[in-house]
Amino acid sequence: MTRRPHRTTTGRLGSQAPRLAMVMATPEPMASSDSTPPVEAAQRARELLGKLTAAAGDRDVGWELTLLLDSLTEERSELNVRVNALEEENRALQERLDRGHQDYAQLRASMDELLNLHELSEAISTSLNLADTLDALMRLSARVVDFDAAGVFALSREGPGLESMALRGNGKDLEARVESQWDDGIVDWVQRERRPIVFDDMESSGDMCFVLIPLIVGGKDIGLVALHSTRAKDDFTLGEIELLGVLANQTAAAIENSRLYTDLETAHGSLQESQRQLLLSAKQAAIGELAGGVAHEVNNPLQIILSRVQLMVVRHGDDERLRDGLALIENNVKRISRIIRALLGFAAHNRADAEGQPFELASALHQACALTRHQLESKLIDTELVIAEDMPQAMGSVGELEQVFINLILNAANAMSSGGRLTINADLQDSWLETRFTDTGSGIGPEHLDRIFEPFFTTHADDGGTGLGLAVSYRIIENHGGSITVDSVPGDGSTFIVRLPVPGKEPQPSGLMDKQ
């Protein structure tokens, strides 16, 4: 009779239970699953199974245990496969996480760069003050690079060299070091190559370096940004240098725009001054022609009136009442006569050019001071005359220019009613002989400055002023190819500036001062 493969063997197994329990209770040690390969573990399991089967005395029990062990081995293999798959998936997730962290760091750095650029662009677009823009550049550069000194330097318009526009930290020392780098040709290399450079500070005891970034706008070099960093040269990344370059280019555009705006303001001011002078010259020319004709027409009848008054004084001098009236008439007729002579003098100076010969400006100034000494001393006014050495000669009519100097001295004396000080300085300024008449008087109100050189305009009418002294002076200086301007603040006195061209030199723009 064929034996059934799955019959129950409980009774026989139960009779051998103590021995089986003893064998199972003392198994041979097996290697850890973490270090024992599945094949070796299965072999050890089969050896244990053989011992269990021998102890049980029933082959069916051993067979069932074999099936169970095979099933467990398969499950273990499946678990190992799943564990390996999970470990691989975990490694992939970790790599993705690491890449995500890197991408986030790069994104954050890019956002910081954009924020820095936006902040600098906003500073440039919202303010015409270059100092605000340079301050923003320094502040943003500090976020990129640790530095103990920084500076912005522009190429000088006067000649080779650099001009400091902004300094931070130990800026004075940095300025001296940059000048040394200019002499060593490092700055020239940066401008020629048009790219930043980072190099070690050989004079420093620690890991420090210099960073020089060129300022370029429209393909033109206009200067550089210099940083003295507390970091080592090799610590800089390409991204940091590129960001500093972008910030520098933004600043270069702001510097150039500021310069253009300043040039435009200067040109506009010069144009306004030229227009003012042209209008004043045209007005003076018209008044001069009119004054000459009127003076001649009035002078003859006036002389007749004056002679008749003087004759009546002789004939009726005993009548005190009549004599006083005639004296009043005579004084006013003489005043009119002085005005007419001034008109004739003004008309005489109303010509295009002044003819003359070379003369010493110092001699003319000394002569004018000598002729006005009595008036100045009578008003307790101290006078100081300062003339630079080796002054070149002036060209023109010495008599007319002495008249101008006398007019300006007396005008200053009239502004100082109770003492004061008049300082006269003569010096060479480029291609101009410049003489300044500075008083400590009451000054000129802003409402009068635009009319101060107009004929017949005077603020001293009560003192007998005709309003022609400064107008005549203006015409004389203009005929000599020069200029006369005034700088005055009410209560602080006035300064009249006379500029005459140096003979033989090409006149440069005289830099006329705007009236304040």
Short mmCIF file of C-alpha atoms in Angstrom, two decimals:
data_model
loop_
_atom_site.label_atom_id
_atom_site.label_comp_id
_atom_site.label_asym_id
_atom_site.label_seq_id
_atom_site.Cartn_x
_atom_site.Cartn_y
_atom_site.Cartn_z
CA MET A 1 0.00 0.00 0.00
CA THR A 2 1.47 3.41 -1.10
CA ARG A 3 2.29 5.79 1.76
CA ARG A 4 0.42 9.13 1.67
CA PRO A 5 2.91 12.01 1.46
CA HIS A 6 1.09 14.23 3.99
CA ARG A 7 -0.06 11.89 6.73
CA THR A 8 -0.12 13.01 10.28
CA THR A 9 2.81 11.93 12.45
CA THR A 10 1.79 13.58 15.63
CA GLY A 11 1.94 10.47 17.79
CA ARG A 12 5.38 9.36 16.66
CA LEU A 13 6.73 12.90 16.79
CA GLY A 14 5.30 13.27 20.22
CA SER A 15 7.19 10.18 21.46
CA GLN A 16 10.43 11.71 20.34
CA ALA A 17 9.57 15.22 21.60
CA PRO A 18 12.00 15.33 24.53
CA ARG A 19 14.94 14.36 22.35
CA LEU A 20 13.85 16.79 19.60
CA ALA A 21 13.41 19.55 22.11
CA MET A 22 16.88 18.89 23.41
CA VAL A 23 18.37 19.10 19.93
CA MET A 24 16.44 22.29 19.11
CA ALA A 25 17.39 23.81 22.42
CA THR A 26 21.12 23.39 21.69
CA PRO A 27 21.58 24.34 18.02
CA GLU A 28 24.99 25.06 16.64
CA PRO A 29 25.64 28.74 16.33
CA MET A 30 24.86 30.27 12.89
CA ALA A 31 26.54 33.30 11.40
CA SER A 32 24.69 36.58 11.48
CA SER A 33 22.37 37.21 8.56
CA ASP A 34 24.18 40.46 7.98
CA SER A 35 27.47 38.63 7.26
CA THR A 36 26.47 35.02 6.23
CA PRO A 37 25.60 34.48 2.55
CA PRO A 38 22.13 32.94 1.91
CA VAL A 39 23.63 29.74 0.37
CA GLU A 40 25.86 29.07 3.38
CA ALA A 41 23.00 29.83 5.76
CA ALA A 42 20.78 27.34 3.89
CA GLN A 43 23.49 24.67 4.10
CA ARG A 44 23.79 25.17 7.83
CA ALA A 45 20.01 25.01 8.10
CA ARG A 46 19.95 21.65 6.26
CA GLU A 47 22.58 20.25 8.58
CA LEU A 48 20.43 21.30 11.51
CA LEU A 49 17.43 19.74 9.76
CA GLY A 50 19.29 16.44 9.46
CA LYS A 51 19.89 16.41 13.17
CA LEU A 52 16.24 17.25 13.80
CA THR A 53 15.12 14.46 11.46
CA ALA A 54 17.41 11.93 13.10
CA ALA A 55 16.09 12.95 16.45
CA ALA A 56 12.50 12.69 15.26
CA GLY A 57 12.95 9.26 13.60
CA ASP A 58 10.38 10.11 10.95
CA ARG A 59 11.32 11.04 7.36
CA ASP A 60 7.96 12.75 6.80
CA VAL A 61 8.73 15.25 9.53
CA GLY A 62 12.09 16.01 7.95
CA TRP A 63 10.46 16.46 4.57
CA GLU A 64 7.91 18.92 5.93
CA LEU A 65 10.64 20.81 7.71
CA THR A 66 12.59 20.90 4.46
CA LEU A 67 9.65 22.46 2.66
CA LEU A 68 9.25 24.99 5.45
CA LEU A 69 12.94 25.83 5.36
CA ASP A 70 12.92 26.24 1.57
CA SER A 71 9.94 28.55 1.89
CA LEU A 72 11.71 30.61 4.51
CA THR A 73 14.83 30.74 2.36
CA GLU A 74 12.83 32.02 -0.61
CA GLU A 75 11.16 34.64 1.56
CA ARG A 76 14.55 35.66 2.89
CA SER A 77 15.87 36.00 -0.67
CA GLU A 78 12.86 38.07 -1.64
CA LEU A 79 13.37 40.24 1.42
CA ASN A 80 17.03 40.70 0.51
CA VAL A 81 16.03 41.75 -3.02
CA ARG A 82 13.49 44.20 -1.63
CA VAL A 83 16.03 45.53 0.89
CA ASN A 84 18.59 45.99 -1.88
CA ALA A 85 15.97 47.75 -4.01
CA LEU A 86 15.04 50.01 -1.10
CA GLU A 87 18.69 50.79 -0.44
CA GLU A 88 19.20 51.66 -4.12
CA GLU A 89 16.08 53.82 -4.06
CA ASN A 90 17.33 55.47 -0.88
CA ARG A 91 20.69 56.22 -2.52
CA ALA A 92 18.88 57.71 -5.53
CA LEU A 93 16.70 59.83 -3.25
CA GLN A 94 19.78 61.00 -1.33
CA GLU A 95 21.49 61.98 -4.58
CA ARG A 96 18.38 63.88 -5.66
CA LEU A 97 18.26 65.58 -2.25
CA ASP A 98 21.94 66.57 -2.53
CA ARG A 99 21.35 67.94 -6.01
CA GLY A 100 18.33 69.80 -4.68
CA HIS A 101 20.45 71.38 -1.95
CA GLN A 102 23.05 72.40 -4.53
CA ASP A 103 20.38 73.81 -6.84
CA TYR A 104 18.85 75.68 -3.91
CA ALA A 105 22.22 77.14 -2.93
CA GLN A 106 22.84 78.23 -6.52
CA LEU A 107 19.33 79.66 -6.76
CA ARG A 108 19.80 81.52 -3.48
CA ALA A 109 23.13 82.91 -4.69
CA SER A 110 21.51 83.99 -7.95
CA MET A 111 18.68 85.64 -6.03
CA ASP A 112 21.20 87.47 -3.84
CA GLU A 113 23.01 88.68 -6.97
CA LEU A 114 19.75 89.88 -8.50
CA LEU A 115 18.79 91.63 -5.26
CA ASN A 116 22.18 93.35 -5.13
CA LEU A 117 21.90 94.45 -8.74
CA HIS A 118 18.33 95.62 -8.18
CA GLU A 119 19.34 97.61 -5.11
CA LEU A 120 22.21 99.28 -6.99
CA SER A 121 20.03 99.97 -10.03
CA GLU A 122 17.38 101.49 -7.78
CA ALA A 123 20.00 103.71 -6.13
CA ILE A 124 21.18 104.85 -9.57
CA SER A 125 17.70 105.50 -10.96
CA THR A 126 16.24 107.25 -7.92
CA SER A 127 19.09 109.64 -7.14
CA LEU A 128 21.15 112.08 -9.18
CA ASN A 129 23.58 112.27 -6.28
CA LEU A 130 26.68 110.32 -7.28
CA ALA A 131 27.70 109.96 -3.63
CA ASP A 132 24.56 107.89 -2.96
CA THR A 133 25.40 105.57 -5.85
CA LEU A 134 28.99 105.09 -4.72
CA ASP A 135 27.81 104.44 -1.16
CA ALA A 136 25.45 101.75 -2.47
CA LEU A 137 28.32 100.17 -4.43
CA MET A 138 30.47 99.98 -1.30
CA ARG A 139 27.64 98.54 0.76
CA LEU A 140 26.79 95.86 -1.79
CA SER A 141 30.43 94.98 -2.44
CA ALA A 142 30.80 94.29 1.29
CA ARG A 143 28.12 91.61 0.94
CA VAL A 144 30.21 89.86 -1.70
CA VAL A 145 33.75 90.38 -0.40
CA ASP A 146 35.09 90.94 3.09
CA PHE A 147 37.31 94.04 2.93
CA ASP A 148 38.91 96.49 5.32
CA ALA A 149 39.38 99.24 2.72
CA ALA A 150 37.65 100.15 -0.52
CA GLY A 151 37.75 103.00 -2.99
CA VAL A 152 36.40 104.21 -6.30
CA PHE A 153 38.94 106.00 -8.48
CA ALA A 154 38.28 107.89 -11.71
CA LEU A 155 40.77 108.74 -14.42
CA SER A 156 41.74 112.38 -14.05
CA ARG A 157 40.57 114.74 -16.78
CA GLU A 158 43.52 117.02 -16.08
CA GLY A 159 46.15 114.47 -17.12
CA PRO A 160 47.55 111.02 -16.29
CA GLY A 161 46.53 109.83 -12.86
CA LEU A 162 43.57 108.89 -10.71
CA GLU A 163 41.17 110.93 -8.59
CA SER A 164 39.53 109.33 -5.55
CA MET A 165 35.75 109.65 -5.68
CA ALA A 166 34.83 107.57 -2.63
CA LEU A 167 36.80 105.87 0.14
CA ARG A 168 35.70 103.42 2.85
CA GLY A 169 37.54 101.89 5.78
CA ASN A 170 41.25 102.60 5.74
CA GLY A 171 40.78 104.47 2.49
CA LYS A 172 43.74 106.84 2.76
CA ASP A 173 46.18 103.95 2.99
CA LEU A 174 44.41 102.24 0.09
CA GLU A 175 44.68 105.43 -1.96
CA ALA A 176 48.45 105.48 -1.43
CA ARG A 177 48.72 101.79 -2.36
CA VAL A 178 46.70 102.32 -5.55
CA GLU A 179 48.98 105.21 -6.52
CA SER A 180 51.92 102.84 -6.05
CA GLN A 181 50.17 100.24 -8.21
CA TRP A 182 49.69 102.95 -10.85
CA ASP A 183 53.42 103.55 -10.86
CA ASP A 184 54.09 99.80 -11.04
CA GLY A 185 51.88 99.40 -14.11
CA ILE A 186 49.27 97.18 -12.44
CA VAL A 187 46.47 99.68 -12.99
CA ASP A 188 47.55 100.09 -16.61
CA TRP A 189 47.29 96.30 -17.05
CA VAL A 190 43.75 96.27 -15.64
CA GLN A 191 42.71 99.07 -17.99
CA ARG A 192 44.40 97.49 -20.99
CA GLU A 193 43.00 93.99 -20.38
CA ARG A 194 39.63 95.35 -19.20
CA ARG A 195 39.14 92.57 -16.67
CA PRO A 196 39.43 92.26 -12.88
CA ILE A 197 42.58 91.09 -11.17
CA VAL A 198 43.10 89.52 -7.72
CA PHE A 199 46.64 89.45 -6.35
CA ASP A 200 48.29 88.92 -2.98
CA ASP A 201 49.19 91.79 -0.69
CA MET A 202 52.91 91.13 -0.39
CA GLU A 203 53.25 93.68 2.42
CA SER A 204 50.66 91.96 4.62
CA SER A 205 51.61 89.38 7.22
CA GLY A 206 48.35 87.44 6.78
CA ASP A 207 46.31 86.07 3.90
CA MET A 208 45.16 89.33 2.34
CA CYS A 209 44.85 90.47 -1.24
CA PHE A 210 43.88 93.31 -3.56
CA VAL A 211 40.96 93.23 -5.97
CA LEU A 212 40.98 95.73 -8.85
CA ILE A 213 37.90 95.97 -11.09
CA PRO A 214 37.91 98.28 -14.13
CA LEU A 215 35.12 100.81 -14.64
CA ILE A 216 34.06 100.57 -18.27
CA VAL A 217 31.16 102.33 -19.97
CA GLY A 218 30.52 102.50 -23.69
CA GLY A 219 33.83 100.78 -24.39
CA LYS A 220 35.71 103.53 -22.55
CA ASP A 221 37.78 103.15 -19.39
CA ILE A 222 36.89 105.77 -16.80
CA GLY A 223 38.55 104.38 -13.66
CA LEU A 224 38.52 101.39 -11.32
CA VAL A 225 37.20 100.00 -8.04
CA ALA A 226 39.88 98.88 -5.58
CA LEU A 227 39.28 96.56 -2.61
CA HIS A 228 41.73 95.39 0.04
CA SER A 229 40.25 92.07 1.12
CA THR A 230 40.84 90.15 4.33
CA ARG A 231 40.46 86.89 2.39
CA ALA A 232 43.13 84.90 0.61
CA LYS A 233 43.36 85.19 -3.14
CA ASP A 234 42.47 81.52 -3.74
CA ASP A 235 39.25 81.85 -1.71
CA PHE A 236 37.56 83.93 -4.41
CA THR A 237 35.14 82.24 -6.78
CA LEU A 238 34.56 83.13 -10.39
CA GLY A 239 30.97 84.04 -9.55
CA GLU A 240 32.07 86.57 -6.93
CA ILE A 241 34.48 88.26 -9.33
CA GLU A 242 31.85 88.35 -12.08
CA LEU A 243 29.30 89.88 -9.69
CA LEU A 244 31.79 92.57 -8.64
CA GLY A 245 32.38 93.28 -12.32
CA VAL A 246 28.66 93.72 -12.98
CA LEU A 247 28.32 96.05 -9.97
CA ALA A 248 31.31 98.04 -11.20
CA ASN A 249 29.84 98.40 -14.70
CA GLN A 250 26.56 99.67 -13.25
CA THR A 251 28.51 102.20 -11.21
CA ALA A 252 30.59 103.22 -14.23
CA ALA A 253 27.41 104.17 -16.07
CA ALA A 254 26.29 106.25 -13.08
CA ILE A 255 29.66 108.02 -12.88
CA GLU A 256 29.64 108.82 -16.58
CA ASN A 257 26.04 110.08 -16.41
CA SER A 258 26.94 112.26 -13.43
CA ARG A 259 29.90 113.71 -15.29
CA LEU A 260 27.80 114.39 -18.37
CA TYR A 261 25.15 116.04 -16.21
CA THR A 262 27.80 118.22 -14.55
CA ASP A 263 29.24 119.15 -17.94
CA LEU A 264 25.76 119.99 -19.16
CA GLU A 265 25.11 122.18 -16.12
CA THR A 266 28.45 123.94 -16.63
CA ALA A 267 27.77 124.49 -20.31
CA HIS A 268 24.28 125.74 -19.53
CA GLY A 269 25.66 128.14 -16.91
CA SER A 270 28.30 129.40 -19.33
CA LEU A 271 25.66 129.86 -22.01
CA GLN A 272 23.44 131.81 -19.64
CA GLU A 273 26.39 133.99 -18.59
CA SER A 274 27.31 134.59 -22.23
CA GLN A 275 23.73 135.52 -23.05
CA ARG A 276 23.63 137.85 -20.06
CA GLN A 277 26.85 139.52 -21.15
CA LEU A 278 25.62 139.85 -24.74
CA LEU A 279 22.38 141.44 -23.58
CA LEU A 280 24.25 143.76 -21.24
CA SER A 281 26.71 144.69 -23.99
CA ALA A 282 23.88 145.38 -26.42
CA LYS A 283 22.07 147.45 -23.81
CA GLN A 284 25.21 149.40 -22.98
CA ALA A 285 25.94 149.99 -26.64
CA ALA A 286 22.45 151.35 -27.26
CA ILE A 287 22.53 153.49 -24.11
CA GLY A 288 26.02 154.70 -24.99
CA GLU A 289 24.93 155.96 -28.38
CA LEU A 290 21.83 157.58 -26.91
CA ALA A 291 23.76 159.06 -23.99
CA GLY A 292 26.37 160.62 -26.28
CA GLY A 293 23.74 162.37 -28.36
CA VAL A 294 21.68 163.52 -25.38
CA ALA A 295 24.74 164.76 -23.49
CA HIS A 296 25.85 166.96 -26.35
CA GLU A 297 22.36 168.38 -26.78
CA VAL A 298 21.90 169.06 -23.06
CA ASN A 299 25.39 170.28 -22.27
CA ASN A 300 25.18 173.54 -24.22
CA PRO A 301 21.91 174.79 -22.65
CA LEU A 302 23.19 173.68 -19.28
CA GLN A 303 26.34 175.76 -19.60
CA ILE A 304 24.20 178.77 -20.47
CA ILE A 305 22.06 178.21 -17.35
CA LEU A 306 25.15 177.83 -15.19
CA SER A 307 26.78 181.00 -16.52
CA ARG A 308 23.56 183.00 -15.98
CA VAL A 309 23.25 181.74 -12.41
CA GLN A 310 26.83 182.71 -11.65
CA LEU A 311 26.22 186.17 -13.19
CA MET A 312 23.11 186.68 -11.06
CA VAL A 313 25.09 185.76 -7.94
CA VAL A 314 27.59 188.51 -8.79
CA ARG A 315 24.89 191.10 -9.48
CA HIS A 316 22.52 190.26 -6.63
CA GLY A 317 24.86 188.87 -4.01
CA ASP A 318 23.52 191.24 -1.38
CA ASP A 319 20.11 189.57 -1.40
CA GLU A 320 20.64 186.66 0.97
CA ARG A 321 17.40 184.92 0.07
CA LEU A 322 18.11 185.16 -3.65
CA ARG A 323 21.73 184.16 -3.13
CA ASP A 324 20.68 180.95 -1.33
CA GLY A 325 18.28 180.04 -4.13
CA LEU A 326 20.91 180.69 -6.78
CA ALA A 327 23.41 178.55 -4.85
CA LEU A 328 20.92 175.67 -4.82
CA ILE A 329 20.41 176.03 -8.57
CA GLU A 330 24.16 176.18 -9.16
CA ASN A 331 24.83 173.02 -7.14
CA ASN A 332 22.20 171.02 -8.99
CA VAL A 333 23.35 172.33 -12.36
CA LYS A 334 26.89 171.21 -11.49
CA ARG A 335 25.52 167.79 -10.53
CA ILE A 336 23.80 167.56 -13.90
CA SER A 337 27.07 168.60 -15.50
CA ARG A 338 28.89 165.74 -13.74
CA ILE A 339 26.30 163.30 -15.02
CA ILE A 340 26.74 164.63 -18.54
CA ARG A 341 30.52 164.26 -18.32
CA ALA A 342 29.99 160.68 -17.14
CA LEU A 343 27.64 160.08 -20.07
CA LEU A 344 30.22 161.45 -22.48
CA GLY A 345 32.85 159.24 -20.90
CA PHE A 346 30.57 156.21 -21.15
CA ALA A 347 29.90 156.94 -24.80
CA ALA A 348 33.62 157.36 -25.45
CA HIS A 349 34.28 153.85 -24.11
CA ASN A 350 31.55 152.35 -26.27
CA ARG A 351 33.87 151.02 -29.00
CA ALA A 352 34.87 147.51 -30.05
CA ASP A 353 38.51 147.24 -29.04
CA ALA A 354 40.92 149.00 -26.78
CA GLU A 355 44.30 150.01 -28.16
CA GLY A 356 47.29 150.22 -25.93
CA GLN A 357 50.73 148.99 -25.07
CA PRO A 358 52.20 146.48 -22.62
CA PHE A 359 52.26 147.74 -19.05
CA GLU A 360 52.86 146.45 -15.54
CA LEU A 361 49.61 145.57 -13.80
CA ALA A 362 51.27 146.12 -10.43
CA SER A 363 52.11 149.73 -11.32
CA ALA A 364 48.52 150.45 -12.34
CA LEU A 365 47.21 148.99 -9.07
CA HIS A 366 49.70 150.95 -6.97
CA GLN A 367 48.72 154.16 -8.80
CA ALA A 368 44.99 153.52 -8.23
CA CYS A 369 45.60 152.90 -4.52
CA ALA A 370 47.66 156.10 -4.24
CA LEU A 371 44.93 158.20 -5.87
CA THR A 372 42.24 156.83 -3.54
CA ARG A 373 44.27 156.73 -0.32
CA HIS A 374 42.68 159.91 1.08
CA GLN A 375 39.10 158.63 0.60
CA LEU A 376 39.95 155.29 2.20
CA GLU A 377 41.77 156.78 5.17
CA SER A 378 38.97 159.28 5.80
CA LYS A 379 36.59 156.32 6.21
CA LEU A 380 39.04 154.39 8.42
CA ILE A 381 39.38 151.63 5.82
CA ASP A 382 42.50 149.45 5.91
CA THR A 383 43.88 148.47 2.52
CA GLU A 384 46.02 145.44 1.69
CA LEU A 385 47.56 145.01 -1.76
CA VAL A 386 48.98 141.55 -2.56
CA ILE A 387 50.61 141.04 -5.97
CA ALA A 388 52.13 137.71 -7.02
CA GLU A 389 55.74 137.62 -8.13
CA ASP A 390 56.75 137.29 -11.78
CA MET A 391 53.43 138.61 -13.05
CA PRO A 392 53.49 139.01 -16.85
CA GLN A 393 52.66 142.34 -18.42
CA ALA A 394 49.15 143.28 -19.44
CA MET A 395 48.18 144.81 -22.77
CA GLY A 396 45.88 147.80 -23.13
CA SER A 397 45.27 151.37 -22.11
CA VAL A 398 46.83 151.85 -18.69
CA GLY A 399 44.80 155.03 -18.13
CA GLU A 400 41.48 153.29 -18.77
CA LEU A 401 42.39 150.31 -16.58
CA GLU A 402 43.49 152.63 -13.76
CA GLN A 403 40.05 154.23 -14.05
CA VAL A 404 38.47 150.77 -13.62
CA PHE A 405 40.58 150.04 -10.54
CA ILE A 406 39.73 153.44 -9.03
CA ASN A 407 36.01 152.85 -9.66
CA LEU A 408 36.15 149.46 -7.92
CA ILE A 409 38.11 150.85 -4.94
CA LEU A 410 35.69 153.75 -4.47
CA ASN A 411 32.74 151.40 -4.91
CA ALA A 412 34.13 149.24 -2.09
CA ALA A 413 34.68 152.33 0.08
CA ASN A 414 31.03 153.36 -0.39
CA ALA A 415 29.96 149.90 0.83
CA MET A 416 31.94 150.35 4.09
CA SER A 417 30.47 153.40 5.81
CA SER A 418 32.08 152.86 9.22
CA GLY A 419 35.48 151.37 8.59
CA GLY A 420 36.43 148.00 7.22
CA ARG A 421 39.06 146.28 5.15
CA LEU A 422 39.74 146.22 1.42
CA THR A 423 42.00 143.43 0.11
CA ILE A 424 43.33 143.52 -3.45
CA ASN A 425 44.91 140.30 -4.77
CA ALA A 426 46.55 140.05 -8.20
CA ASP A 427 47.67 136.67 -9.50
CA LEU A 428 48.14 134.62 -12.67
CA GLN A 429 45.36 132.09 -13.29
CA ASP A 430 46.10 129.96 -16.36
CA SER A 431 46.08 132.42 -19.26
CA TRP A 432 44.43 135.23 -17.29
CA LEU A 433 45.67 138.07 -15.11
CA GLU A 434 43.17 138.01 -12.26
CA THR A 435 42.66 140.83 -9.76
CA ARG A 436 40.20 140.49 -6.87
CA PHE A 437 38.80 143.44 -4.92
CA THR A 438 37.31 142.08 -1.66
CA ASP A 439 35.62 144.35 0.87
CA THR A 440 33.96 143.76 4.23
CA GLY A 441 30.99 145.98 3.45
CA SER A 442 27.27 145.40 3.45
CA GLY A 443 27.24 143.25 0.32
CA ILE A 444 24.83 143.36 -2.59
CA GLY A 445 21.31 141.97 -2.41
CA PRO A 446 20.43 139.17 -4.83
CA GLU A 447 17.75 141.36 -6.39
CA HIS A 448 20.45 143.83 -7.48
CA LEU A 449 23.17 141.47 -8.72
CA ASP A 450 21.73 141.01 -12.21
CA ARG A 451 21.60 144.79 -12.73
CA ILE A 452 24.81 145.88 -11.03
CA PHE A 453 26.61 146.60 -14.33
CA GLU A 454 23.66 148.29 -16.04
CA PRO A 455 24.05 152.00 -16.88
CA PHE A 456 22.36 154.38 -14.40
CA PHE A 457 21.71 151.61 -11.87
CA THR A 458 22.97 152.61 -8.42
CA THR A 459 22.26 151.81 -4.80
CA HIS A 460 23.95 155.06 -3.68
CA ALA A 461 21.75 157.67 -5.36
CA ASP A 462 21.54 159.62 -2.11
CA ASP A 463 25.33 159.93 -2.07
CA GLY A 464 25.48 161.40 -5.54
CA GLY A 465 26.07 158.16 -7.44
CA THR A 466 25.28 158.28 -11.14
CA GLY A 467 25.14 154.53 -11.77
CA LEU A 468 27.72 154.76 -14.54
CA GLY A 469 30.95 153.81 -12.74
CA LEU A 470 30.51 150.04 -12.92
CA ALA A 471 28.92 150.25 -16.36
CA VAL A 472 31.95 152.15 -17.68
CA SER A 473 34.28 149.69 -15.96
CA TYR A 474 32.45 146.77 -17.52
CA ARG A 475 32.75 148.31 -20.98
CA ILE A 476 36.47 149.05 -20.58
CA ILE A 477 37.31 145.51 -19.43
CA GLU A 478 35.19 144.02 -22.20
CA ASN A 479 37.01 146.13 -24.78
CA HIS A 480 40.28 144.72 -23.45
CA GLY A 481 39.08 141.15 -24.06
CA GLY A 482 38.56 140.45 -20.37
CA SER A 483 35.71 139.98 -17.95
CA ILE A 484 34.46 141.47 -14.71
CA THR A 485 32.17 139.59 -12.34
CA VAL A 486 30.96 139.90 -8.77
CA ASP A 487 30.43 137.45 -5.94
CA SER A 488 28.47 138.86 -3.02
CA VAL A 489 26.51 137.79 0.03
CA PRO A 490 24.46 140.41 1.89
CA GLY A 491 26.17 141.25 5.16
CA ASP A 492 29.43 139.49 4.23
CA GLY A 493 30.87 141.91 1.70
CA SER A 494 31.56 141.63 -2.01
CA THR A 495 34.36 140.50 -4.30
CA PHE A 496 34.76 141.99 -7.77
CA ILE A 497 36.94 139.85 -10.06
CA VAL A 498 38.70 141.43 -13.04
CA ARG A 499 40.31 139.10 -15.60
CA LEU A 500 42.57 140.33 -18.37
CA PRO A 501 44.14 138.07 -21.01
CA VAL A 502 47.89 137.45 -20.94
CA PRO A 503 49.43 138.80 -24.17
CA GLY A 504 50.61 136.05 -26.49
CA LYS A 505 48.63 133.27 -24.79
CA GLU A 506 45.53 131.61 -26.15
CA PRO A 507 42.77 132.61 -23.71
CA GLN A 508 41.13 129.69 -21.94
CA PRO A 509 37.56 129.82 -20.63
CA SER A 510 37.69 132.35 -17.83
CA GLY A 511 35.45 130.30 -15.53
CA LEU A 512 33.12 133.19 -14.84
CA MET A 513 31.49 132.90 -11.47
CA ASP A 514 27.76 132.77 -11.26
CA LYS A 515 26.35 135.51 -9.10
CA GLN A 516 25.24 134.24 -5.77
#
